[in-house]
CSV table of C-alpha atoms in Angstrom, one decimal:
chain,number,residue,atom,x,y,z
A,43,UNK,CA,61.8,192.3,111.5
A,44,UNK,CA,64.3,195.2,111.4
A,45,UNK,CA,66.6,193.0,108.8
A,46,UNK,CA,63.7,191.5,106.5
A,47,UNK,CA,62.9,195.5,106.5
A,48,UNK,CA,66.7,196.3,105.6
A,49,UNK,CA,67.1,193.5,102.4
A,50,UNK,CA,63.5,194.4,101.6
A,51,UNK,CA,64.8,197.9,100.8
A,52,UNK,CA,67.9,196.5,98.4
A,53,UNK,CA,65.4,194.2,96.5
A,54,UNK,CA,63.5,197.1,95.6
A,55,UNK,CA,67.3,199.3,95.7
A,56,UNK,CA,68.5,196.8,92.8
A,57,UNK,CA,64.3,196.5,90.9
A,58,UNK,CA,65.1,200.0,90.4
A,59,UNK,CA,69.1,199.7,89.5
A,60,UNK,CA,67.7,197.0,86.4
A,61,UNK,CA,64.8,199.2,85.5
A,62,UNK,CA,67.2,202.4,85.1
A,63,UNK,CA,69.5,200.8,82.8
A,64,UNK,CA,66.7,199.1,80.4
A,65,UNK,CA,65.0,202.8,79.8
A,66,UNK,CA,68.5,203.7,79.0
A,67,UNK,CA,69.6,201.0,76.8
A,68,UNK,CA,66.3,201.3,75.2
A,69,UNK,CA,66.6,205.6,74.6
A,70,UNK,CA,70.6,204.9,73.5
A,71,UNK,CA,71.5,204.9,69.7
A,72,UNK,CA,71.3,201.4,67.5
A,73,UNK,CA,75.4,200.1,67.0
A,74,UNK,CA,75.4,201.6,63.2
A,75,UNK,CA,75.3,198.9,60.8
A,76,UNK,CA,78.2,197.9,58.2
A,77,UNK,CA,79.2,200.4,55.7
A,78,UNK,CA,77.6,198.7,52.1
A,79,UNK,CA,80.4,197.3,50.6
A,80,UNK,CA,82.4,198.8,47.3
A,81,UNK,CA,80.1,199.1,44.4
A,82,UNK,CA,82.9,197.5,42.0
A,83,UNK,CA,81.6,194.9,43.6
A,84,UNK,CA,78.6,194.3,42.6
A,85,UNK,CA,79.4,194.3,39.2
A,86,UNK,CA,78.7,191.1,36.7
A,87,UNK,CA,82.1,189.3,36.6
A,88,UNK,CA,82.0,189.7,32.7
A,89,UNK,CA,82.4,193.7,33.3
A,90,UNK,CA,84.2,193.5,36.3
A,91,UNK,CA,87.0,191.1,34.1
A,92,UNK,CA,86.5,193.5,30.2
A,93,UNK,CA,87.1,196.3,33.1
A,94,UNK,CA,90.5,195.5,33.9
A,95,UNK,CA,91.5,193.7,31.1
A,96,UNK,CA,92.5,197.7,29.9
A,97,UNK,CA,95.1,196.9,32.5
A,98,UNK,CA,98.5,196.3,31.8
A,99,UNK,CA,99.6,193.4,33.4
A,100,UNK,CA,102.3,194.6,35.4
A,101,UNK,CA,98.8,196.7,36.9
A,102,UNK,CA,97.1,194.1,37.7
A,103,UNK,CA,100.0,191.7,39.1
A,104,UNK,CA,101.0,193.5,41.3
A,105,UNK,CA,98.1,195.8,42.4
A,106,UNK,CA,94.4,195.6,40.6
A,107,UNK,CA,94.6,191.3,42.6
A,108,UNK,CA,95.1,192.6,45.8
A,109,UNK,CA,92.7,194.6,45.8
A,110,UNK,CA,89.4,191.7,46.6
A,111,UNK,CA,89.0,188.8,46.9
A,112,UNK,CA,86.3,188.9,43.3
A,113,UNK,CA,89.5,191.2,41.5
A,114,UNK,CA,91.7,188.3,42.4
A,115,UNK,CA,89.4,185.0,41.6
A,116,UNK,CA,89.1,187.5,38.6
A,117,UNK,CA,93.0,187.6,37.7
A,118,UNK,CA,93.5,184.3,37.9
A,119,UNK,CA,90.9,183.4,35.3
A,120,UNK,CA,92.6,182.6,32.9
A,121,UNK,CA,90.8,184.7,29.9
A,122,UNK,CA,92.4,187.2,31.5
A,123,UNK,CA,95.4,186.6,29.9
A,124,UNK,CA,94.7,185.6,26.1
A,125,UNK,CA,96.8,188.4,25.3
A,126,UNK,CA,99.7,189.5,26.2
A,127,UNK,CA,101.4,193.1,26.1
A,128,UNK,CA,104.7,193.9,27.5
A,129,UNK,CA,106.1,196.0,25.0
A,130,UNK,CA,108.4,199.1,25.6
A,131,UNK,CA,109.1,198.0,28.8
A,132,UNK,CA,112.9,197.3,29.1
A,133,UNK,CA,114.2,200.5,29.6
A,134,UNK,CA,112.6,200.5,32.9
A,135,UNK,CA,113.5,196.9,34.8
A,136,UNK,CA,115.5,194.7,34.8
A,137,UNK,CA,115.2,191.6,32.7
A,138,UNK,CA,115.8,189.0,34.7
A,139,UNK,CA,112.0,190.3,35.6
A,140,UNK,CA,110.7,191.0,33.4
A,141,UNK,CA,110.8,187.6,31.9
A,142,UNK,CA,109.6,185.5,35.7
A,143,UNK,CA,106.2,188.6,34.6
A,144,UNK,CA,106.3,187.3,30.8
A,145,UNK,CA,105.9,183.4,32.7
A,146,UNK,CA,103.0,184.6,35.3
A,147,UNK,CA,101.4,185.7,32.2
A,148,UNK,CA,101.3,183.0,30.5
A,149,UNK,CA,101.0,180.6,33.5
A,150,UNK,CA,98.1,181.8,34.0
A,151,UNK,CA,96.8,181.3,30.3
A,152,UNK,CA,97.0,177.7,30.7
A,153,UNK,CA,96.9,176.8,27.5
A,154,UNK,CA,94.5,179.9,26.0
A,155,UNK,CA,96.8,182.5,24.8
A,156,UNK,CA,96.5,183.9,21.5
A,157,UNK,CA,99.2,187.4,21.2
A,158,UNK,CA,102.0,188.3,22.8
A,159,UNK,CA,104.2,191.2,22.2
A,160,UNK,CA,107.9,191.3,23.3
A,161,UNK,CA,109.8,194.1,23.4
A,162,UNK,CA,113.5,193.7,24.6
A,163,UNK,CA,113.7,191.3,27.2
A,164,UNK,CA,112.7,187.3,24.8
A,165,UNK,CA,115.2,185.2,24.8
A,166,UNK,CA,115.7,181.4,23.4
A,167,UNK,CA,114.7,180.0,26.3
A,168,UNK,CA,111.8,182.1,27.5
A,169,UNK,CA,110.1,181.7,23.9
A,170,UNK,CA,110.2,177.9,24.4
A,171,UNK,CA,109.1,178.0,27.2
A,172,UNK,CA,106.0,180.0,25.7
A,173,UNK,CA,106.0,177.8,22.8
A,174,UNK,CA,105.3,174.4,25.6
A,175,UNK,CA,102.3,176.3,27.0
A,176,UNK,CA,100.5,178.4,23.8
A,177,UNK,CA,99.8,175.7,21.2
A,178,UNK,CA,97.7,178.3,21.0
A,179,UNK,CA,99.7,181.6,19.5
A,180,UNK,CA,97.9,183.2,16.6
A,181,UNK,CA,100.2,186.6,16.6
A,182,UNK,CA,104.3,187.4,18.1
A,183,UNK,CA,105.5,189.8,18.2
A,184,UNK,CA,109.6,191.0,18.7
A,185,UNK,CA,110.6,193.8,18.9
A,186,UNK,CA,114.6,194.9,19.6
A,187,UNK,CA,115.4,190.8,21.6
A,188,UNK,CA,119.1,190.6,20.4
A,189,UNK,CA,118.9,187.6,22.9
A,190,UNK,CA,117.4,185.8,20.8
A,191,UNK,CA,119.2,183.5,18.3
A,192,UNK,CA,118.0,181.9,15.0
A,193,UNK,CA,117.5,178.3,16.2
A,194,UNK,CA,115.9,179.8,19.7
A,195,UNK,CA,113.0,181.0,16.6
A,196,UNK,CA,112.6,177.8,15.0
A,197,UNK,CA,112.2,175.2,17.7
A,198,UNK,CA,109.8,177.7,18.7
A,199,UNK,CA,108.2,178.0,16.5
A,200,UNK,CA,107.5,174.0,16.0
A,201,UNK,CA,105.0,174.7,19.4
A,202,UNK,CA,102.6,177.7,17.1
A,203,UNK,CA,101.1,175.3,14.4
A,204,UNK,CA,98.0,178.5,14.9
A,205,UNK,CA,100.5,181.0,14.4
A,206,UNK,CA,99.2,183.6,12.2
A,207,UNK,CA,100.7,187.2,12.6
A,208,UNK,CA,104.6,187.4,13.2
A,209,UNK,CA,106.6,189.8,13.0
A,210,UNK,CA,109.8,190.6,13.9
A,211,UNK,CA,111.2,194.5,14.2
A,212,UNK,CA,115.2,194.7,14.4
A,213,UNK,CA,115.4,191.4,16.4
A,214,UNK,CA,118.6,190.8,15.2
A,215,UNK,CA,119.9,186.6,14.6
A,216,UNK,CA,115.9,186.0,13.4
A,217,UNK,CA,117.5,185.8,9.9
A,218,UNK,CA,118.2,182.9,10.2
A,219,UNK,CA,115.5,180.9,11.1
A,220,UNK,CA,112.8,182.7,8.7
A,221,UNK,CA,112.4,178.9,5.9
A,222,UNK,CA,112.0,176.8,9.7
A,223,UNK,CA,109.8,179.1,11.1
A,224,UNK,CA,106.9,179.4,8.0
A,225,UNK,CA,107.3,175.5,7.2
A,226,UNK,CA,106.8,174.9,10.7
A,227,UNK,CA,103.5,177.7,10.6
A,228,UNK,CA,101.8,176.6,8.1
A,229,UNK,CA,98.7,179.3,8.5
A,230,UNK,CA,101.0,182.5,8.8
A,231,UNK,CA,98.8,185.1,7.4
A,232,UNK,CA,100.9,188.7,7.7
A,233,UNK,CA,104.8,188.3,8.4
A,234,UNK,CA,106.6,191.3,9.2
A,235,UNK,CA,110.6,191.7,9.4
A,236,UNK,CA,111.7,195.5,9.8
A,237,UNK,CA,115.7,195.6,10.3
A,238,UNK,CA,118.4,198.2,9.3
A,239,UNK,CA,120.2,197.9,6.0
A,240,UNK,CA,122.8,199.0,3.3
A,241,UNK,CA,122.5,200.6,0.7
A,242,UNK,CA,125.5,199.2,-1.5
A,243,UNK,CA,126.0,196.8,-4.7
A,244,UNK,CA,128.0,193.9,-2.7
A,245,UNK,CA,126.0,194.3,0.2
A,246,UNK,CA,123.1,192.9,-1.9
A,247,UNK,CA,121.5,190.2,0.0
A,248,UNK,CA,117.5,187.8,-1.8
A,249,UNK,CA,118.3,185.0,1.3
A,250,UNK,CA,115.1,186.0,3.5
A,251,UNK,CA,113.4,187.4,1.0
A,252,UNK,CA,114.2,183.5,-1.3
A,253,UNK,CA,112.9,181.9,2.3
A,254,UNK,CA,109.9,183.6,2.7
A,255,UNK,CA,109.0,182.4,-1.0
A,256,UNK,CA,110.3,179.6,-0.5
A,257,UNK,CA,108.3,178.0,3.0
A,258,UNK,CA,104.9,181.0,3.2
A,259,UNK,CA,102.7,180.7,0.4
A,260,UNK,CA,99.8,181.8,2.4
A,261,UNK,CA,100.6,185.6,2.9
A,262,UNK,CA,98.5,187.9,2.4
A,263,UNK,CA,100.3,190.6,4.2
A,264,UNK,CA,104.7,191.5,4.4
A,265,UNK,CA,106.4,193.5,5.7
A,266,UNK,CA,109.9,193.6,4.0
A,267,UNK,CA,111.6,196.9,6.1
A,268,UNK,CA,115.0,197.7,5.7
A,269,UNK,CA,116.2,194.6,3.4
A,270,UNK,CA,118.6,195.1,1.0
A,271,UNK,CA,117.2,192.3,-1.0
A,272,UNK,CA,117.4,192.4,-5.1
A,273,UNK,CA,114.7,192.1,-8.5
A,274,UNK,CA,114.6,188.6,-8.1
A,275,UNK,CA,114.0,189.2,-4.0
A,276,UNK,CA,110.9,190.4,-4.8
A,277,UNK,CA,109.9,188.6,-8.2
A,278,UNK,CA,110.2,185.6,-6.3
A,279,UNK,CA,107.5,186.5,-2.8
A,280,UNK,CA,105.6,187.7,-5.6
A,281,UNK,CA,106.3,184.0,-7.0
A,282,UNK,CA,105.9,182.0,-4.0
A,283,UNK,CA,103.2,184.2,-2.0
A,284,UNK,CA,100.6,184.3,-4.4
A,285,UNK,CA,98.2,185.9,-1.8
A,286,UNK,CA,99.3,189.0,-1.7
A,287,UNK,CA,96.7,192.0,-0.4
A,288,UNK,CA,99.6,193.9,1.4
A,289,UNK,CA,102.8,194.8,-0.1
A,290,UNK,CA,105.2,196.9,2.2
A,291,UNK,CA,108.5,197.2,0.6
A,292,UNK,CA,109.6,200.9,2.7
A,293,UNK,CA,113.2,201.5,2.7
A,294,UNK,CA,114.3,198.1,0.7
A,295,UNK,CA,116.9,200.9,-1.6
A,296,UNK,CA,118.1,198.5,-3.3
A,297,UNK,CA,114.9,197.1,-6.0
A,298,UNK,CA,114.3,199.4,-8.9
A,299,UNK,CA,110.7,198.8,-9.6
A,300,UNK,CA,110.1,201.8,-13.2
A,301,UNK,CA,110.5,198.5,-15.8
A,302,UNK,CA,108.1,195.3,-15.6
A,303,UNK,CA,108.0,194.1,-11.7
A,304,UNK,CA,106.8,198.2,-10.9
A,305,UNK,CA,103.8,197.4,-13.3
A,306,UNK,CA,103.1,193.6,-12.6
A,307,UNK,CA,103.4,194.6,-8.7
A,308,UNK,CA,100.5,197.5,-9.6
A,309,UNK,CA,99.0,195.0,-11.6
A,310,UNK,CA,98.9,192.4,-8.9
A,311,UNK,CA,99.2,193.9,-5.2
A,312,UNK,CA,95.5,196.2,-4.0
A,313,UNK,CA,98.4,198.2,-1.1
A,314,UNK,CA,101.8,198.4,-2.1
A,315,UNK,CA,104.8,200.8,0.0
A,316,UNK,CA,106.9,201.8,-2.3
A,317,UNK,CA,110.8,202.3,-0.4
A,318,UNK,CA,110.9,205.4,-0.8
A,319,UNK,CA,107.1,206.1,0.9
A,320,UNK,CA,107.3,208.3,4.3
A,321,UNK,CA,107.9,206.3,8.1
A,322,UNK,CA,105.5,208.1,9.4
A,323,UNK,CA,103.1,205.1,10.8
A,324,UNK,CA,106.2,203.1,11.5
A,325,UNK,CA,107.3,202.7,15.8
A,326,UNK,CA,110.2,201.5,14.8
A,327,UNK,CA,112.2,203.0,11.6
A,328,UNK,CA,114.8,201.1,9.4
A,329,UNK,CA,118.4,202.8,9.2
A,330,UNK,CA,119.9,202.8,6.3
A,331,UNK,CA,123.5,202.9,5.7
A,332,UNK,CA,124.5,204.7,3.0
A,333,UNK,CA,127.8,202.5,1.5
A,334,UNK,CA,129.2,205.2,-0.2
A,335,UNK,CA,133.1,204.1,-0.2
A,336,UNK,CA,132.8,200.7,-0.1
A,337,UNK,CA,136.0,198.4,1.1
A,338,UNK,CA,135.8,194.9,1.4
A,339,UNK,CA,137.8,194.2,3.9
A,340,UNK,CA,136.1,196.7,6.5
A,341,UNK,CA,133.1,194.9,6.1
A,342,UNK,CA,134.8,191.5,5.8
A,343,UNK,CA,135.7,191.9,9.5
A,344,UNK,CA,134.0,190.2,11.9
A,345,UNK,CA,134.9,192.6,15.3
A,346,UNK,CA,133.6,196.1,12.4
A,347,UNK,CA,129.7,194.4,11.5
A,348,UNK,CA,128.8,193.6,15.5
A,349,UNK,CA,130.8,197.5,16.7
A,350,UNK,CA,127.8,198.1,13.5
A,351,UNK,CA,125.0,196.2,14.9
A,352,UNK,CA,124.9,196.7,19.0
A,353,UNK,CA,126.3,200.9,18.3
A,354,UNK,CA,122.3,201.0,15.9
A,355,UNK,CA,120.6,198.8,18.1
A,356,UNK,CA,122.8,199.2,21.3
A,357,UNK,CA,119.7,197.7,23.8
A,358,UNK,CA,122.9,195.1,25.2
A,359,UNK,CA,123.5,197.4,27.1
A,360,UNK,CA,120.2,196.9,29.4
A,361,UNK,CA,121.9,193.5,30.3
A,362,UNK,CA,124.3,195.2,32.5
A,363,UNK,CA,124.0,196.8,35.9
A,364,UNK,CA,126.2,197.4,39.2
A,365,UNK,CA,126.2,195.9,42.3
A,366,UNK,CA,124.4,199.3,43.8
A,367,UNK,CA,120.6,198.2,41.6
A,368,UNK,CA,120.1,196.4,44.4
A,369,UNK,CA,117.4,197.4,47.3
A,370,UNK,CA,119.1,197.2,50.7
A,371,UNK,CA,117.1,194.1,51.1
A,372,UNK,CA,119.2,190.9,48.6
A,373,UNK,CA,116.7,192.5,45.7
A,374,UNK,CA,117.0,193.8,42.8
A,375,UNK,CA,114.9,197.4,42.4
A,376,UNK,CA,112.8,196.1,39.5
A,377,UNK,CA,112.5,200.1,38.4
A,378,UNK,CA,116.1,200.3,38.1
A,379,UNK,CA,116.5,202.8,34.9
A,380,UNK,CA,119.7,201.8,33.2
A,381,UNK,CA,121.0,204.5,31.2
């Protein structure tokens, strides 16, 4: 009998313990619910894309696409890369780094690229890479790209049959390819050629103007800043480009508009900027060299001429760096500043 009573007591004790545990569990606060998703995840995809497109290329590639899966998917959408803006970056990054990021952006566009803007780091190879993948390109702007050649531009232009806007700002060697570019891009409506010029009778040159007149008949807007053309070149442009509405020849100081040519321009062109008009609205202001004491042998010297250009453009300095510019992992710091 004693053993039976002990067993009953043990059962009762276990039952009481179960009831206590059940009561304690029922009175305990519920576990916290998971936090709500970030508010941006609930935005429509097109709204998210519109917001992200306001960021720069590096903000997208280095930060935004890593925030969440939704943002990453949006950042990989080809429509996000129809416009690639890489202006004003050359002094703060290694050119090889910029080249790599530019190619990645072009790849992501999957052929939908329509506008691209590059300062300093463009090369013939990069332009050819873009050309082979961007047949829908409508606008190309290059600024200060000393590693681009006339032949490279001519070859790349073959892949841009729909190009409507082309802007060269201090691109050293672009003059050599102007005519070939015009023939490859028959839809060109706007063309800019901004460079440093020389004010001297023996340094006049109408080659650029004649090439434009011969190969770009559909132009509506033309900016020739700091060019060495004469009245002959300007006359050829008026004859060869009958659709011109805007003509900007600021700092083309070898042109004389006092006669009939000036009157013709006034009658024909709706928006005309004269050689001595202000350059305040220009991002890059052409420098004009006034050669009062002209020495023919001096200016024919390739060494002196090359020195003058390099001294003015000063872009090649950005290409050189020392071994100390590498980080501890053997890579290169993309944000190294070039003095």
